[in-house]
Coordinates of C-alpha atoms and ligand atoms in Angstrom, one line a residue:
X29 CA 22.7 9.6 -12.9
X30 CA 23.1 13.3 -13.0
X31 CA 20.1 15.6 -13.2
X32 CA 20.9 16.4 -16.8
X33 CA 21.1 12.7 -17.7
X34 CA 17.8 12.1 -15.9
X35 CA 16.2 15.0 -17.8
X36 CA 17.2 13.2 -21.1
X37 CA 15.4 9.9 -20.1
X38 CA 12.4 9.6 -22.4
X39 CA 9.1 8.6 -20.7
X40 CA 6.2 7.7 -22.9
X41 CA 2.8 8.9 -21.6
X42 CA 0.0 7.5 -23.8
X43 CA -3.4 9.3 -23.9
X44 CA -4.9 11.5 -21.2
X45 CA -2.9 11.4 -17.9
X46 CA -3.1 13.0 -14.5
X47 CA -2.0 16.7 -14.7
X48 CA 0.1 16.6 -11.6
X49 CA 2.0 13.5 -12.8
X50 CA 2.5 15.1 -16.3
X51 CA 3.9 18.3 -14.6
X52 CA 6.4 16.2 -12.5
X53 CA 7.4 14.1 -15.5
X54 CA 8.0 17.3 -17.6
X55 CA 10.1 18.7 -14.9
X56 CA 12.1 15.6 -14.3
X57 CA 12.3 13.6 -17.6
X58 CA 11.7 14.1 -21.3
X59 CA 8.0 13.3 -21.9
X60 CA 6.9 11.7 -25.1
X61 CA 3.2 11.7 -25.9
X62 CA 1.0 9.5 -28.1
X63 CA -2.7 9.7 -28.4
X64 CA -3.3 6.1 -27.1
X65 CA -1.3 3.1 -26.1
X66 CA -1.1 1.7 -29.6
X67 CA 2.1 0.3 -30.9
X68 CA 1.4 1.5 -34.5
X69 CA 1.7 5.1 -33.1
X70 CA 5.3 4.5 -32.0
X71 CA 7.7 6.4 -34.2
X72 CA 11.3 5.3 -35.0
X73 CA 12.6 8.1 -32.7
X74 CA 10.4 6.8 -29.9
X75 CA 11.6 3.2 -30.5
X76 CA 15.2 4.4 -30.0
X77 CA 14.6 6.7 -27.0
X78 CA 11.8 5.5 -24.7
X79 CA 13.0 3.9 -21.4
X80 CA 9.9 4.3 -19.3
X81 CA 6.1 4.4 -19.6
X82 CA 3.7 6.2 -17.2
X83 CA 0.2 5.0 -17.9
X84 CA -3.3 4.5 -16.7
X85 CA -3.3 0.8 -17.7
X86 CA -3.7 -0.5 -21.2
X87 CA -0.1 -1.6 -21.9
X88 CA -0.1 -4.6 -24.2
X89 CA 2.7 -7.1 -25.0
X90 CA 2.8 -5.5 -28.5
X91 CA 3.5 -2.0 -27.2
X92 CA 6.1 -3.4 -24.8
X93 CA 7.8 -5.2 -27.8
X94 CA 7.7 -2.0 -29.9
X95 CA 10.0 -0.3 -27.4
X96 CA 13.3 -2.2 -27.2
X97 CA 14.9 0.1 -24.6
X98 CA 11.9 0.0 -22.2
X99 CA 12.9 -0.6 -18.6
X100 CA 9.9 0.3 -16.5
X101 CA 6.1 0.7 -16.8
X102 CA 4.8 2.9 -13.9
X103 CA 1.1 2.1 -13.7
X104 CA -1.2 4.8 -12.3
X105 CA -3.5 2.7 -10.1
X106 CA -3.3 -0.3 -7.9
X107 CA -5.1 -2.6 -10.4
X108 CA -2.8 -3.4 -13.3
X109 CA -4.8 -6.1 -15.0
X110 CA -4.6 -4.2 -18.3
X111 CA -0.8 -4.1 -18.2
X112 CA 0.8 -7.3 -19.5
X113 CA 3.0 -7.7 -16.4
X114 CA 3.9 -11.3 -17.2
X115 CA 5.3 -10.3 -20.6
X116 CA 7.1 -7.4 -19.1
X117 CA 8.7 -9.8 -16.5
X118 CA 9.8 -12.1 -19.3
X119 CA 11.4 -9.1 -21.1
X120 CA 13.1 -8.0 -17.8
X121 CA 10.9 -4.9 -17.6
X122 CA 9.8 -3.6 -14.2
X123 CA 6.1 -2.9 -13.6
X124 CA 5.0 -0.7 -10.6
X125 CA 1.6 0.2 -9.3
X126 CA 0.2 2.6 -6.6
X127 CA -0.9 0.5 -3.6
X128 CA -1.8 1.9 -0.2
X129 CA -2.3 5.6 -1.1
X130 CA -5.8 4.9 -2.4
X131 CA -6.9 2.3 0.0
X132 CA -9.1 4.4 2.3
X133 CA -10.6 6.5 -0.5
X134 CA -11.7 3.4 -2.4
X135 CA -13.1 1.9 0.8
X136 CA -15.0 5.1 1.5
X137 CA -16.5 5.0 -2.0
X138 CA -17.5 1.3 -1.5
X139 CA -19.5 2.2 1.6
X140 CA -21.1 5.2 -0.1
X141 CA -22.1 3.0 -3.1
X142 CA -23.4 0.4 -0.7
X143 CA -25.6 2.9 1.1
X144 CA -26.8 4.5 -2.1
X145 CA -27.7 1.1 -3.5
X146 CA -29.5 -0.2 -0.4
X147 CA -31.3 3.1 0.6
X148 CA -31.9 4.4 -3.0
X149 CA -30.4 7.8 -2.0
X150 CA -29.5 9.0 -5.6
X151 CA -33.1 8.6 -6.7
X152 CA -34.3 10.2 -3.5
X153 CA -32.1 13.2 -4.3
X154 CA -33.5 13.4 -7.8
X155 CA -37.0 13.4 -6.3
X156 CA -36.1 16.5 -4.3
X157 CA -34.3 18.3 -7.2
X158 CA -37.0 17.7 -9.8
X159 CA -39.7 19.1 -7.6
X160 CA -41.4 15.8 -7.0
X161 CA -41.2 16.3 -3.2
X162 CA -43.3 19.4 -3.5
X163 CA -45.7 18.1 -6.1
X164 CA -46.1 14.5 -4.9
X165 CA -45.0 14.4 -1.3
X166 CA -42.5 12.2 0.4
X167 CA -40.2 9.8 -1.4
X168 CA -41.2 6.2 -1.0
X169 CA -39.6 4.2 1.9
X170 CA -36.6 2.2 0.7
X171 CA -37.4 -1.4 0.2
X172 CA -34.0 -2.4 1.4
X173 CA -31.9 -1.6 4.5
X174 CA -28.4 -2.3 5.8
X175 CA -29.9 -3.4 9.1
X176 CA -29.7 -7.1 9.7
X177 CA -27.4 -7.7 6.6
X178 CA -24.5 -10.1 6.5
X179 CA -21.6 -8.8 4.4
X180 CA -19.3 -10.9 2.3
X181 CA -16.1 -9.5 0.8
X182 CA -14.6 -11.1 -2.4
X183 CA -10.9 -10.1 -2.4
X184 CA -9.4 -9.5 1.1
X185 CA -6.4 -7.4 0.2
X186 CA -5.7 -3.9 1.6
X187 CA -8.9 -2.4 0.2
X188 CA -11.0 -5.4 1.3
X189 CA -9.7 -5.0 4.9
X190 CA -10.4 -1.2 4.9
X191 CA -14.0 -2.0 3.8
X192 CA -14.3 -4.6 6.5
X193 CA -13.2 -2.2 9.2
X194 CA -15.9 0.2 8.1
X195 CA -18.6 -2.5 7.9
X196 CA -17.6 -3.5 11.5
X197 CA -18.4 0.0 12.6
X198 CA -21.8 -0.3 10.8
X199 CA -22.5 -3.4 13.0
X200 CA -22.5 -5.9 10.1
X201 CA -21.1 -9.4 10.5
X202 CA -18.4 -10.0 7.9
X203 CA -17.2 -13.1 5.9
X204 CA -14.8 -13.2 3.0
X205 CA -13.5 -15.3 0.1
X206 CA -9.9 -14.9 -1.1
X207 CA -7.5 -17.1 -2.9
X208 CA -5.9 -17.9 0.5
X209 CA -7.2 -17.4 4.1
X210 CA -5.7 -14.4 5.7
X211 CA -4.0 -15.4 9.0
X212 CA -4.7 -12.6 11.3
X213 CA -8.3 -11.8 10.4
X214 CA -11.3 -12.5 12.7
X215 CA -13.8 -12.8 9.8
X216 CA -15.3 -16.1 8.6
X217 CA -13.4 -17.5 5.7
X218 CA -15.0 -19.3 2.7
X219 CA -12.9 -21.4 0.4
X220 CA -15.2 -20.8 -2.5
X221 CA -17.0 -17.7 -3.8
X222 CA -20.2 -19.8 -4.0
X223 CA -19.9 -20.7 -0.3
X224 CA -19.5 -17.0 0.6
X225 CA -22.5 -16.0 -1.6
X226 CA -24.6 -18.7 0.1
X227 CA -23.6 -17.4 3.6
X228 CA -24.3 -13.7 3.1
X229 CA -26.8 -11.4 1.5
X230 CA -24.5 -8.5 0.6
X231 CA -21.6 -9.3 -1.6
X232 CA -18.9 -6.7 -2.1
X233 CA -16.3 -7.5 -4.8
X234 CA -12.9 -5.9 -4.5
X235 CA -11.3 -8.7 -6.6
X236 CA -8.6 -7.8 -9.1
X237 CA -9.2 -8.3 -12.8
X238 CA -7.4 -10.9 -15.0
X239 CA -7.9 -14.4 -16.2
X240 CA -8.3 -16.0 -12.7
X241 CA -11.3 -13.8 -11.8
X242 CA -12.9 -13.4 -15.3
X243 CA -16.7 -13.5 -14.9
X244 CA -16.3 -15.1 -11.4
X245 CA -19.6 -13.4 -10.3
X246 CA -21.9 -15.4 -12.6
X247 CA -25.5 -16.6 -12.6
X248 CA -24.7 -19.3 -10.1
X249 CA -23.1 -16.9 -7.6
X250 CA -26.0 -14.4 -7.9
X251 CA -28.5 -17.2 -7.4
X252 CA -26.6 -18.2 -4.3
X253 CA -26.8 -14.6 -3.0
X254 CA -30.6 -14.8 -3.2
X255 CA -33.6 -12.5 -3.6
X256 CA -32.6 -10.2 -0.7
X257 CA -29.1 -10.0 -2.2
X258 CA -27.2 -6.9 -2.9
X259 CA -24.1 -7.0 -5.1
X260 CA -21.5 -4.2 -5.0
X261 CA -18.5 -4.0 -7.3
X262 CA -15.6 -1.6 -6.6
X263 CA -12.9 -3.9 -8.1
X264 CA -13.0 -4.7 -11.8
X265 CA -15.9 -5.1 -14.2
X266 CA -14.3 -8.1 -15.8
X267 CA -15.0 -10.1 -12.7
X268 CA -18.7 -10.0 -13.4
X269 CA -20.9 -11.7 -16.1
X270 CA -22.8 -8.5 -16.8
X271 CA -25.5 -10.2 -18.8
X272 CA -26.2 -12.6 -16.0
X273 CA -26.2 -9.7 -13.5
X274 CA -28.7 -7.8 -15.6
X275 CA -30.9 -10.9 -15.8
X276 CA -30.7 -11.5 -12.1
X277 CA -31.7 -7.9 -11.3
X278 CA -34.6 -8.1 -13.8
X279 CA -36.1 -11.4 -12.6
X280 CA -35.6 -10.9 -8.8
X281 CA -32.8 -13.4 -8.4
X282 CA -31.1 -10.6 -6.4
X283 CA -32.5 -7.3 -5.1
X284 CA -30.1 -4.6 -6.2
X285 CA -26.5 -3.9 -7.4
X286 CA -24.2 -0.9 -7.0
X287 CA -21.4 -0.8 -9.6
X288 CA -18.4 1.5 -9.9
X289 CA -16.6 -0.6 -12.6
X290 CA -17.7 -2.2 -15.8
X291 CA -16.3 -4.8 -18.2
X292 CA -16.0 -2.3 -21.2
X293 CA -15.6 1.1 -19.7
X294 CA -17.0 3.7 -20.4
X295 CA -19.6 1.6 -22.1
X296 CA -22.3 0.5 -19.6
X297 CA -24.7 -2.2 -20.7
X298 CA -28.1 -0.6 -21.4
X299 CA -29.9 -3.2 -19.3
X300 CA -27.9 -2.1 -16.2
X301 CA -28.6 1.6 -17.0
X302 CA -32.3 1.0 -17.4
X303 CA -32.6 -1.2 -14.3
X304 CA -34.5 0.5 -11.4
X305 CA -32.5 -1.4 -8.9
X306 CA -29.0 -0.4 -9.8
X307 CA -26.8 2.5 -8.5
X308 CA -24.1 3.2 -11.0
X309 CA -20.8 5.3 -10.8
X310 CA -18.3 6.1 -13.5
X311 CA -15.3 4.3 -11.9
X312 CA -14.6 7.0 -9.3
X313 CA -13.4 4.7 -6.5
X314 CA -10.1 6.7 -6.0
X315 CA -11.1 9.8 -7.9
X316 CA -10.6 12.6 -5.4
X317 CA -8.0 15.3 -6.1
X318 CA -6.3 14.4 -2.9
X319 CA -5.9 10.7 -3.7
X320 CA -5.2 11.0 -7.4
X321 CA -2.4 13.4 -6.5
X322 CA -0.9 10.8 -4.1
X323 CA -1.2 8.2 -6.8
X324 CA 0.5 10.5 -9.3
X325 CA 3.3 11.1 -6.8
X326 CA 3.8 7.4 -6.2
X327 CA 3.7 6.7 -9.9
X328 CA 6.4 9.3 -10.7
X329 CA 8.4 8.5 -7.6
X330 CA 8.8 5.0 -9.0
X331 CA 10.2 6.4 -12.2
X332 CA 12.5 8.7 -10.3
X333 CA 13.7 5.9 -8.0
X334 CA 14.3 3.5 -10.9
X335 CA 16.4 5.9 -12.9
X336 CA 18.3 7.5 -9.9
X337 CA 18.6 4.6 -7.4
X338 CA 18.0 1.7 -9.9
X339 CA 15.2 0.2 -7.9
X340 CA 11.4 0.4 -7.8
X341 CA 9.4 1.5 -4.8
X342 CA 6.3 -0.6 -5.4
X343 CA 6.9 -3.4 -7.9
X344 CA 4.0 -5.7 -8.7
X345 CA 4.6 -9.3 -7.7
X346 CA 5.2 -10.5 -11.3
X347 CA 8.3 -8.2 -11.7
X348 CA 9.5 -8.2 -8.0
X349 CA 12.7 -10.0 -9.1
X350 CA 13.4 -7.8 -12.1
X351 CA 16.7 -6.0 -11.7
X352 CA 17.8 -2.7 -13.3
X353 CA 20.3 -3.2 -16.2
X354 CA 23.7 -1.9 -15.4
Ligands
DGY420 C1 -7.1 1.3 -9.4 O1 -6.2 1.9 -8.8 O2 -7.0 0.2 -9.9 C2 -8.4 2.0 -9.6 O3 -9.3 1.3 -10.2 C3 -8.2 3.3 -10.3 O4 -9.1 4.2 -9.9

């Protein structure tokens, strides 16, 4: 494909998107914009022209079906639970994601969130900023500590391992639950999430979203974690029964929770907002300029590779066998 031919390839970019990615798409392809990933917004011209999508999730089967010439969906993010990748695979459409480039950033955020949650640092900072330190004296001692904790990781992929490496440096014993035991890991493996929750007091979820993990962290798991339990979620909000979590935090079933992700973002359940024992972040796991730029590059590199070399750089497993049409 010549540069001029590539420039004519229409890439649909629904909604708000990373500026660096948009700049590169504009320089390389022909960008088509709609306000949100809604098939009813697809015009006849778009139906005829669009061959690729670059998106921050949210690509339904209906949108895929509205674009008969679609070849590739380049997802901005490692998690692609909101892209119907199975449907894409059935239609012979490639789906790519952005693994590796965000691993260390998300692991850093997980540790920050864990410490914030256990040591109550955000509220301690508010105490300083609002003048309480001067007016009322020292902030109270934190009820919880990382010392003596046993960490359990739910989802031992790349990010889970990066979190485990950091926890090792913090001196915490580590166990994990994953669909399969990971061969070369020295950490204790639990075949069930309940078994893991019973064995630890600090549960960190890095599990992907989707049907197999839907509300996996429920009342039973939280009860197994116990009254000194801390739950951290840096994976997907859909993996948690948020009503059960709010109840567990309110009635002392567990001690505290730190959450970067929610089931219906950006809506955060009022009970979690009001709870004095939560530390909450607006899904910022990978959200540094540095890492988002690397994710943007990988997202666009996948499009470039697909249309110039006819192969994807980082296909998701569901579409690993999808071949470019001649
Ligand atoms: C991901 O990559 O899935 C993250 O959640 C986006 O920040």
